[in-house]
Coordinates of C-alpha atoms and ligand atoms in Angstrom, one line a residue:
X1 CA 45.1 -62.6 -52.9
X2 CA 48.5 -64.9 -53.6
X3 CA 51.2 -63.9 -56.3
X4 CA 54.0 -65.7 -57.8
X5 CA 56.4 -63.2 -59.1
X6 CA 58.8 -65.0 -61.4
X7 CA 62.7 -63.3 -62.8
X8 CA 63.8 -64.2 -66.3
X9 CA 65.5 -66.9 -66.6
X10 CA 69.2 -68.5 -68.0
X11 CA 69.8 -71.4 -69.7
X12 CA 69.4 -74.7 -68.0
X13 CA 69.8 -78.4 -68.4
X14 CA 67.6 -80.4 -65.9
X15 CA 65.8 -83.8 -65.3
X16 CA 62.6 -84.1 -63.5
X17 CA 61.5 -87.2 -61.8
X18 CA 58.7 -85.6 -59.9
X19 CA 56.3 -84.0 -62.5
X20 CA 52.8 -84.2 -61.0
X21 CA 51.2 -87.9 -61.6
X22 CA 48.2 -88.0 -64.7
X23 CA 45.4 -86.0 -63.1
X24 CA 42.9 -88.2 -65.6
X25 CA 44.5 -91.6 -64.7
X26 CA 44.3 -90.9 -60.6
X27 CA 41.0 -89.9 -60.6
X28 CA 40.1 -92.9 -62.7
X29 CA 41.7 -94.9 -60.3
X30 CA 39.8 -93.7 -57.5
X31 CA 36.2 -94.1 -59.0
X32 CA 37.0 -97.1 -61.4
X33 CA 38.0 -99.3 -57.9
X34 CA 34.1 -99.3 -57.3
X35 CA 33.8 -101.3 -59.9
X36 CA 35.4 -104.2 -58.5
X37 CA 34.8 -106.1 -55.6
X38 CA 38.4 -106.4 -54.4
X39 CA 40.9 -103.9 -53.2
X40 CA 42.5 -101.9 -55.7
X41 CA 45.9 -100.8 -55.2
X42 CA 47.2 -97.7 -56.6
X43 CA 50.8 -96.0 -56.3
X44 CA 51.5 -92.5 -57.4
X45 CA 47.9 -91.4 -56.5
X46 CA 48.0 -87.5 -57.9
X47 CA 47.9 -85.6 -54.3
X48 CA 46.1 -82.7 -55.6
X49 CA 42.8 -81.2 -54.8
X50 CA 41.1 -82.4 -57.6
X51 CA 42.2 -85.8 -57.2
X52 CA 42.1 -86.0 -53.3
X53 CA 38.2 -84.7 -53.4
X54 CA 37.5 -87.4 -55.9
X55 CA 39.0 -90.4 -53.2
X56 CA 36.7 -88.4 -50.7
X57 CA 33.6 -89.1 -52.6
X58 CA 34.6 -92.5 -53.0
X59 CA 35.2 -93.0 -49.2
X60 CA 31.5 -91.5 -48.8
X61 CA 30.3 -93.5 -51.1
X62 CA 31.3 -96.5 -48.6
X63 CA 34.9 -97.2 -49.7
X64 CA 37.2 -98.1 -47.1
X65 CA 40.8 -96.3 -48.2
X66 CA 44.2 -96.9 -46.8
X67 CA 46.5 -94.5 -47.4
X68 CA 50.7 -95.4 -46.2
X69 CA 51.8 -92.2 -48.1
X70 CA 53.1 -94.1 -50.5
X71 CA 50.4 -96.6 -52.2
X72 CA 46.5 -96.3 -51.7
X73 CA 44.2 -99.2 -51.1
X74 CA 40.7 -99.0 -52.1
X75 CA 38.2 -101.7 -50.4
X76 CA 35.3 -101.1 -52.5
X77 CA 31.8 -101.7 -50.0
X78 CA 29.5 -104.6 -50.7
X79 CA 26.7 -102.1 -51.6
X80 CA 27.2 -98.4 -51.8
X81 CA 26.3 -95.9 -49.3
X82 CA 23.8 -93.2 -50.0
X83 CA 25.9 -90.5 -48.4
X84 CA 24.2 -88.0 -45.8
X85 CA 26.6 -85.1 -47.5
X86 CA 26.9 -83.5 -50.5
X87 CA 29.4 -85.0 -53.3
X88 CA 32.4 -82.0 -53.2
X89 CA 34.2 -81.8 -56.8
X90 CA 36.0 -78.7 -56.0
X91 CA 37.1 -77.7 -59.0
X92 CA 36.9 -80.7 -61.2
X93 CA 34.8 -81.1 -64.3
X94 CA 36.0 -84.6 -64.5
X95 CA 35.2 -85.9 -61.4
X96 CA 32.0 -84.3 -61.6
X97 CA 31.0 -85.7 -65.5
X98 CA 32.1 -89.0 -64.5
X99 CA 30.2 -89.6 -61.4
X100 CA 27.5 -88.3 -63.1
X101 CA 27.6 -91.6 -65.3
X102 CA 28.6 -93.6 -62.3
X103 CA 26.1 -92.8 -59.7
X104 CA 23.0 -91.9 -62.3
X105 CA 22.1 -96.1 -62.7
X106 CA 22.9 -96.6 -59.1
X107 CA 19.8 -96.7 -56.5
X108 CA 20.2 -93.6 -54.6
X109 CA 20.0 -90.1 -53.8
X110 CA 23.2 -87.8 -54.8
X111 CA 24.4 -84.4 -54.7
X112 CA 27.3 -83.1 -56.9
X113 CA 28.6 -79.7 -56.0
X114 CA 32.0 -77.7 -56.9
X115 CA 33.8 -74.6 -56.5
X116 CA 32.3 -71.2 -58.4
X117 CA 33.8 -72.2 -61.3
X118 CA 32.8 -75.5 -61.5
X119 CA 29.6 -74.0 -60.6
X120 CA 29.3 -72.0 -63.8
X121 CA 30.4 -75.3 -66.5
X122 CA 28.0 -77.0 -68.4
X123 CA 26.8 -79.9 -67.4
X124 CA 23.7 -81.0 -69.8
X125 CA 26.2 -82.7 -72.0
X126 CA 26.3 -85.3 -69.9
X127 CA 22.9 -84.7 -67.8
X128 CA 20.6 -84.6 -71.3
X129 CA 22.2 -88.0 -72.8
X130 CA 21.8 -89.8 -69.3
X131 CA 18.4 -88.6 -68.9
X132 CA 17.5 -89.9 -72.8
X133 CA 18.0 -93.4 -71.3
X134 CA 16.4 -93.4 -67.9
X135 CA 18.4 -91.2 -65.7
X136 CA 17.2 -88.9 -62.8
X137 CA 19.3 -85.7 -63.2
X138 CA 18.5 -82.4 -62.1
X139 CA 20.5 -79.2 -61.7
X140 CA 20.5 -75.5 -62.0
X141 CA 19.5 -73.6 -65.4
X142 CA 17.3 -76.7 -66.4
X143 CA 19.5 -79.3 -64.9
X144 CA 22.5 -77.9 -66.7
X145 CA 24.6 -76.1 -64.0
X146 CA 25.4 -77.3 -60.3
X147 CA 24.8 -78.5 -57.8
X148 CA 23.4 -81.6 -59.4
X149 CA 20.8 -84.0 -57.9
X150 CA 20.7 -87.1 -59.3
X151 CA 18.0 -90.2 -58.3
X152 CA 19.8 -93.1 -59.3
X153 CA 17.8 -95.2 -61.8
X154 CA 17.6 -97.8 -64.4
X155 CA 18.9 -97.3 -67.6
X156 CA 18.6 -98.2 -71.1
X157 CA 21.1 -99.4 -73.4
X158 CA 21.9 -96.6 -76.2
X159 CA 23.3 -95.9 -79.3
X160 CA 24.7 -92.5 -78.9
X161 CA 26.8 -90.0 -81.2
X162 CA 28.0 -87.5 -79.1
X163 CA 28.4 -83.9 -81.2
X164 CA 31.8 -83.0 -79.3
X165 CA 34.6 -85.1 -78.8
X166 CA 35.4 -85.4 -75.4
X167 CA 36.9 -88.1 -72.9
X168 CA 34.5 -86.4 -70.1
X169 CA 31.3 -87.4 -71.9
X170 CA 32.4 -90.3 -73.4
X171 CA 33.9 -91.3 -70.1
X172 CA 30.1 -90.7 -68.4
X173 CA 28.3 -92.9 -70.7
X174 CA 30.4 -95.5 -71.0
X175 CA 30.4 -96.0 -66.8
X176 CA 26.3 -95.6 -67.4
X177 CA 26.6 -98.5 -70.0
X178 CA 28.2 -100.9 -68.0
X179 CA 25.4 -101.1 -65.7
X180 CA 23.0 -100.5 -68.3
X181 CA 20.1 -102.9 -69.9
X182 CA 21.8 -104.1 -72.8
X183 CA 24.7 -103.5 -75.2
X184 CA 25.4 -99.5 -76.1
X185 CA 27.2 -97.8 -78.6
X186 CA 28.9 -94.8 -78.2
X187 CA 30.7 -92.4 -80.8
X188 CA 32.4 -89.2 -81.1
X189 CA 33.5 -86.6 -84.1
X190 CA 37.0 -87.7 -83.2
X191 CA 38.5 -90.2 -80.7
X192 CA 39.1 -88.1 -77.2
X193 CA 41.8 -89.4 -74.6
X194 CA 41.1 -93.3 -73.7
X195 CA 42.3 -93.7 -70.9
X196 CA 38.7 -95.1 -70.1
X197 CA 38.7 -97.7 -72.2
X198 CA 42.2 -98.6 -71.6
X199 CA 41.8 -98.9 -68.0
X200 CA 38.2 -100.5 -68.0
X201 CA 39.9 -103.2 -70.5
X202 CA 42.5 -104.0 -68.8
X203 CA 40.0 -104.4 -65.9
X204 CA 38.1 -106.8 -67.6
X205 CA 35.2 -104.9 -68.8
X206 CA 33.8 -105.9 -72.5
X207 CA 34.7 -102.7 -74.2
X208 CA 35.2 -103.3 -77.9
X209 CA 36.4 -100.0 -79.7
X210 CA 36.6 -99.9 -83.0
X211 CA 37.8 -96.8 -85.6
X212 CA 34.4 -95.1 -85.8
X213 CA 32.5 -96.3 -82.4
X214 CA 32.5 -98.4 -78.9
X215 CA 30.2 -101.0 -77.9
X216 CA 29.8 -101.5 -74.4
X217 CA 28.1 -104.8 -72.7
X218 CA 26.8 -104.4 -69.0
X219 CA 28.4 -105.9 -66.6
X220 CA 27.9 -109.6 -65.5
X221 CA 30.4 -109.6 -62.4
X222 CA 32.0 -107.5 -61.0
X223 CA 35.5 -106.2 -62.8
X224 CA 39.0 -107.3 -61.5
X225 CA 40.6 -105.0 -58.9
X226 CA 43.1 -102.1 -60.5
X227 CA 46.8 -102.3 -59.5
X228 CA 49.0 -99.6 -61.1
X229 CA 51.4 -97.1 -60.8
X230 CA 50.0 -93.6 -61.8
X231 CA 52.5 -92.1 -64.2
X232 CA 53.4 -88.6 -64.5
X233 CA 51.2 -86.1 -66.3
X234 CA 51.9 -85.2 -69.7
X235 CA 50.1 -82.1 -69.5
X236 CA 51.6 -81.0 -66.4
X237 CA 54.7 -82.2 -67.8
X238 CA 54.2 -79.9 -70.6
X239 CA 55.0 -76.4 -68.4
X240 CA 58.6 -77.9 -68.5
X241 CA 58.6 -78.6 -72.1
X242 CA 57.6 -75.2 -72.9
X243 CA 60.0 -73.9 -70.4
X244 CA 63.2 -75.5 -72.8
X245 CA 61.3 -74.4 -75.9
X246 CA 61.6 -70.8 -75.1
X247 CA 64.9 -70.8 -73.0
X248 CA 67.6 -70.7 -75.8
X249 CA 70.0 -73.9 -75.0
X250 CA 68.0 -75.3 -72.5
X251 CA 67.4 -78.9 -72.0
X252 CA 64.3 -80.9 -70.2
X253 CA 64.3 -84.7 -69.7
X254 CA 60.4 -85.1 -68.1
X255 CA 60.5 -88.3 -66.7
X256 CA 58.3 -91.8 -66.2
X257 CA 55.0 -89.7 -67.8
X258 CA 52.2 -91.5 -69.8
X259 CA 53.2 -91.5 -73.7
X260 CA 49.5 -92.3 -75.1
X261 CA 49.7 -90.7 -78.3
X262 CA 46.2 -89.2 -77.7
X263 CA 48.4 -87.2 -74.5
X264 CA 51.1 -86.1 -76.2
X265 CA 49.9 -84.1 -79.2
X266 CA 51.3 -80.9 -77.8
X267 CA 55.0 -82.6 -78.0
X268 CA 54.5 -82.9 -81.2
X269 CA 53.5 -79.3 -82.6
X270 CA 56.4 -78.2 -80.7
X271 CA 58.3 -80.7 -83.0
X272 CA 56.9 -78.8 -85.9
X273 CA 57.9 -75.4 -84.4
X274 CA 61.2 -76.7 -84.3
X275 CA 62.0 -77.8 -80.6
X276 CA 64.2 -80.8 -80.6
X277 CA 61.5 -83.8 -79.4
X278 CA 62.3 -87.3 -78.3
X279 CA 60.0 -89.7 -76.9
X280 CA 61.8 -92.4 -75.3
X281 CA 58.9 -95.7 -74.3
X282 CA 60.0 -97.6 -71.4
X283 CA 56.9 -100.1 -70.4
X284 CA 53.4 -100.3 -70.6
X285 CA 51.0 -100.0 -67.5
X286 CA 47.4 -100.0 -69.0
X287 CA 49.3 -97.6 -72.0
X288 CA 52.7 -96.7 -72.9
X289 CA 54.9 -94.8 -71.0
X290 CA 58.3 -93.4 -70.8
X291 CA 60.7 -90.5 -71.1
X292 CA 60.5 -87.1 -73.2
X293 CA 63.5 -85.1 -74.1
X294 CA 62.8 -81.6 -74.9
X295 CA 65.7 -79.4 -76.2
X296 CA 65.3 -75.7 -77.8
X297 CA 65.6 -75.4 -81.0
X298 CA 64.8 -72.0 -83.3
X299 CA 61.4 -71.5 -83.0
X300 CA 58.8 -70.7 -86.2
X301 CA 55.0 -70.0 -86.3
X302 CA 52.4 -72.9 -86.5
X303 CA 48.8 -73.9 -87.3
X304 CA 47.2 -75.9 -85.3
X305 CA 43.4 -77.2 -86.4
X306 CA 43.5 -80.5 -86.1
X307 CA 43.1 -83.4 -83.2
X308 CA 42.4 -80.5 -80.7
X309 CA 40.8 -82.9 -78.0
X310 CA 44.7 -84.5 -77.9
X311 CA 46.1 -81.2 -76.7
X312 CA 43.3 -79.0 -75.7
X313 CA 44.8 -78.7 -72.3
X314 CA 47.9 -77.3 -73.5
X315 CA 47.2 -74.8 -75.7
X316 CA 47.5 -71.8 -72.9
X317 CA 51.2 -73.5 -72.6
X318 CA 51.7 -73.7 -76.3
X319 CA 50.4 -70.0 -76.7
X320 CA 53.6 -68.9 -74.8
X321 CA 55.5 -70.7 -77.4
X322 CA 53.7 -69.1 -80.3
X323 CA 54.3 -65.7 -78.7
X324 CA 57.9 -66.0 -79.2
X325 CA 58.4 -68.0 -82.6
X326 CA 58.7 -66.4 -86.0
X327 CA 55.1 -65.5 -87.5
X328 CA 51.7 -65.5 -86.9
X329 CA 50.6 -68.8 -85.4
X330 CA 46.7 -69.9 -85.4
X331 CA 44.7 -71.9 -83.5
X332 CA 41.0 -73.1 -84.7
X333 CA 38.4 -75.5 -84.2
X334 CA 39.1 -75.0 -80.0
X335 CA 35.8 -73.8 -78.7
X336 CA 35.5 -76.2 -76.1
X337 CA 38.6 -73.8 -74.4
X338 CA 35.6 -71.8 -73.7
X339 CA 33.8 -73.4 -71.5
X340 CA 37.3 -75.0 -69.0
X341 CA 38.2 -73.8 -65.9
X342 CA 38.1 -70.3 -67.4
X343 CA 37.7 -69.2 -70.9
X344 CA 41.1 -69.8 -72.0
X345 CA 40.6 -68.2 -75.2
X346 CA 40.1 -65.1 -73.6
X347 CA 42.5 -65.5 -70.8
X348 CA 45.0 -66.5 -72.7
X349 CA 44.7 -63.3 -75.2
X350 CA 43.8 -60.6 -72.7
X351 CA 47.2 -61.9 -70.3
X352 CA 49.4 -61.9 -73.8
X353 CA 48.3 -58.3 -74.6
X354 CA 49.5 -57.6 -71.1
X355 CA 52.8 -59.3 -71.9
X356 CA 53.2 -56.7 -75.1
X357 CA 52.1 -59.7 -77.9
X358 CA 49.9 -58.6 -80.5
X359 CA 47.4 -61.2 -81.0
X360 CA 43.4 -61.7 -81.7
X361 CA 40.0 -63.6 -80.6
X362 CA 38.4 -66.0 -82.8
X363 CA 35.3 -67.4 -81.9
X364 CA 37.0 -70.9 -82.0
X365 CA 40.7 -69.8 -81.0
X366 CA 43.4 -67.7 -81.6
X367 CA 46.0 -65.8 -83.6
X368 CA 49.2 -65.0 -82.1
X369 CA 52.0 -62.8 -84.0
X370 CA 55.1 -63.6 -82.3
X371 CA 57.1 -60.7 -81.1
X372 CA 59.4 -59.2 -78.1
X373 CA 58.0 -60.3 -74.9
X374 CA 57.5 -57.5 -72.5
X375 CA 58.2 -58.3 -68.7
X376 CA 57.1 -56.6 -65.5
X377 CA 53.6 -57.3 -66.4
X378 CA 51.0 -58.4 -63.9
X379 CA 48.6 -61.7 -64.9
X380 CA 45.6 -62.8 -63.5
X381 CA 45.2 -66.3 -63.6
X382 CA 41.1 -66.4 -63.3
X383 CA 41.3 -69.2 -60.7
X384 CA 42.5 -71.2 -63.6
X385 CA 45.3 -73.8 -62.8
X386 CA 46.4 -73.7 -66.7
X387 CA 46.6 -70.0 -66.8
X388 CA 48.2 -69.9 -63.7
X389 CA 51.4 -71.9 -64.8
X390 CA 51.6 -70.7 -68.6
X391 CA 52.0 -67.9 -67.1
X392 CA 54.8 -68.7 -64.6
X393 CA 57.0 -70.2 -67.7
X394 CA 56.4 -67.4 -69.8
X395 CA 57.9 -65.5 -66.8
X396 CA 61.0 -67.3 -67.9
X397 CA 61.1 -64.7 -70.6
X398 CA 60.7 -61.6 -68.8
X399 CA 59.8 -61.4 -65.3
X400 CA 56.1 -61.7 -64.5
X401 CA 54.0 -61.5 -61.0
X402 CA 50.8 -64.0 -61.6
X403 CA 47.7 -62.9 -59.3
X404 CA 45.5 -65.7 -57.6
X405 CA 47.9 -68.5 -57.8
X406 CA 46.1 -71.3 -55.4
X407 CA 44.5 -72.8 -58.3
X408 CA 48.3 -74.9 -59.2
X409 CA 47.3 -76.5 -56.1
X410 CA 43.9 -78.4 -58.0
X411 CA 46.6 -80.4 -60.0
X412 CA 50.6 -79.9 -59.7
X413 CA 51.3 -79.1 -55.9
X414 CA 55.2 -79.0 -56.7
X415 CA 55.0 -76.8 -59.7
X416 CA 56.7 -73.9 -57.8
X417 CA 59.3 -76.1 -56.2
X418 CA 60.1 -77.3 -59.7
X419 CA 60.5 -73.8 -60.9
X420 CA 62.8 -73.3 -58.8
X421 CA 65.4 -75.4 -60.7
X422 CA 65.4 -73.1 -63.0
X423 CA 64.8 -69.3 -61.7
X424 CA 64.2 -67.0 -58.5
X425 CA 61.0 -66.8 -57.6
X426 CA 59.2 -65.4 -55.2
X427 CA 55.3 -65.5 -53.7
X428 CA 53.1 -65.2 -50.5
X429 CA 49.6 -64.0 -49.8
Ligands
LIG501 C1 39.7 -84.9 -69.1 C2 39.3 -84.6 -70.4 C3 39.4 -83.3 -71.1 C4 40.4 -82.5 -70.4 C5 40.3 -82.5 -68.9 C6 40.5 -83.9 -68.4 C7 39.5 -86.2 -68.6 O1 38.2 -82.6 -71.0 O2 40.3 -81.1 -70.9 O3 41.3 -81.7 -68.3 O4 40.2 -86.6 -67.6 O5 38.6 -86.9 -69.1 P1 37.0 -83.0 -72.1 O6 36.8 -84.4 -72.0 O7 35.8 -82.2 -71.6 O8 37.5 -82.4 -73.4

């Protein structure tokens, strides 16, 4: 099994240009160029696992895609291939919740299969509201687990209010609606990440989103071709962040990354903790993006219950912050950390324990009292990418060795490299 053993860490004052590109914007790229019927040029593709088995489907789905190293051309085909192999999401809700949407009203026969994790995450919330309007969806457990077969079918227009908020879901439907007979409405407790709606917008696709819901019309023709520059990730990004939150004196300027506010909630409660926080926009490509500073600053306990699809990714990251800061922090209303690549409510707690932080399991979260971190310990990561990386920054503190360390490669290949910058570390099989 691999380790990462990573030494304590001294204060440092860096700049980083190459954060990992948005995981949620590349793989958007790659499955939102079939909606066109032009070539689609994208720059900054993420070069991850995730994101390079999503282009895969796409190319067996009867793209053509050019890759120079540097920019990615996707030719979409004239009409899509029903592919001889299974469709491989490795270890990618995402891609596999939004091909869902995207292949269920195309004629067909598809197969959607991950990794054993993927393998265990729930799929009806997308499979039962496809199948309300028409779609052919079957899977394990009553269609909800993998591998999923889908018959590709023709689909009603809806009106559906979707109990969780979530850009996965809302992201599934909304590809379903666009090919869809008539208009559709979807809804959610609280608006998730859009980079959906952006992106199909821009595109040309008659999205109208309002405060409470988003109508959708079908598509008449097909949408203009994508061209954009991927930038970095925020969530990714966020490792960093964390890193100069905990680091006394320390200084991060994460470069070029995507400053949608419903990205960079995280930033903000580390604003609240007290970490120095400046977001600096430079353009717009599809949504804002631009520079954030990070600088430590003295670091006190903080509630977080609130917008919790905005920063659900980086509450393992933020939990290292909470260990550290003065008082009990809490998190609530965060079941959906349950059912990610690993439950990160209980990952997170059980790996804190290990690091000597007292702390507790709510059904919807966590309490963290922050403390004296204890080093030496040994983490497993639970094949979860998130875990994996907390983990390494909180390293920073104290050294740490993190067991089954491959995952970092599903979505920020140069996370060690990066690391580096700042500390010794060491790893290998
Ligand atoms: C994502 C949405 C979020 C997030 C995931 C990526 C996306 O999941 O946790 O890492 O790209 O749509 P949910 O939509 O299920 O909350």
């Amino acid at each position: 099994m691999s380790y990462l053993s990573v030494k304590k860490a001294e204060k440092f004052d860096i700049e980083i240009n190459t954060i990992a590109s948005d995981k949620s914007i590349s793989h958007r790229s790659a499955i939102f160029s079939l909606l066109s019927d032009k070539p689609s040029s994208i720059k900054n593709f993420l070069r991850a696992e995730d994101t390079l088995n999503t282009l895969n489907i796409v190319r067996l789905l009867g793209a053509e895609v050019a890759d120079d190293g540097e920019m990615i051309v996707i030719t979409p085909p004239e009409s899509f291939k029903e592919p001889s192999e299974i469709l491989y999401c490795g270890n990618s809700g995402t891609a596999m919740r939004l091909f869902m949407g995207f292949l269920a009203p195309h004629e067909g026969f598809y197969i959607l299969h991950g990794d054993k994790y993927l393998a265990s995450r729930p799929m009806r919330r997308v499979a039962d509201p496809l199948r309300k309007i028409g779609a052919n969806i079957d899977g394990r457990v009553k269609g909800n687990l993998s591998p999923i077969a889908i018959r590709g079918a023709k689909l009603e227009g809806f009106t559906y209010a979707s109990p969780i908020s979530s850009a996965q879901v809302k992201s599934a439907m909304i590809l379903a609606a666009l090919y869809a007979d008539g208009m559709s409405e979807f809804s959610e407790p609280r608006l998730s990440r859009d980079h959906t709606e952006r992106m199909l917008v821009g595109m040309g696709a008659e999205i109208i989103a309002d405060k409470d819901k988003i109508k959708i019309l079908p598509l008449t023709a097909p949408l203009k071709p994508l061209d954009i520059t991927v930038p970095s990730d925020p969530s990714s990004g966020f490792f960093f962040a964390v890193a100069a939150a905990i680091i006394p004196e320390s200084r991060v300027v994460i470069q070029d990354v995507s400053l949608n506010p419903t990205r960079i909630e995280a930033y903000k409660v580390l604003q609240r903790m007290g970490t120095n926080i400046e977001f600096i926009a430079k353009e717009e490509v599809y949504e804002p993006i631009g520079d954030i500073v990070v600088q430590y600053g003295a670091l006190k306990a903080v509630s977080v219950e609130e917008n919790i699809a905005w920063l659900i990714d980086e509450l393992p990251a933020l939990s290292i912050v909470m260990a550290v800061a003065k008082g009990t922090s809490v998190i609530k209303n965060a079941a959906e950390l349950r059912v990610k690549e690993s439950d990160r409510i209980t990952t997170v707690v059980d790996n804190l324990k290990i690091c000597g932080i007292d702390c507790k399991e709510y059904e919807d979260g966590y309490e963290i009292v922050g403390g004296k971190f204890v080093g030496d310990g040994v983490i497993d990561s639970h094949g979860d990418h998130r875990i994996a990386m907390s983990f390494a920054i909180a390293g920073l503190l104290g050294s740490i060795m993190i067991e089954d360390i491959e995952c970092i490669n599903t979505s920020f290949p140069n996370f060690i490299t990066l690391l580096e910058n700042i500390t010794k570390v060491s790893y290998g099989d």
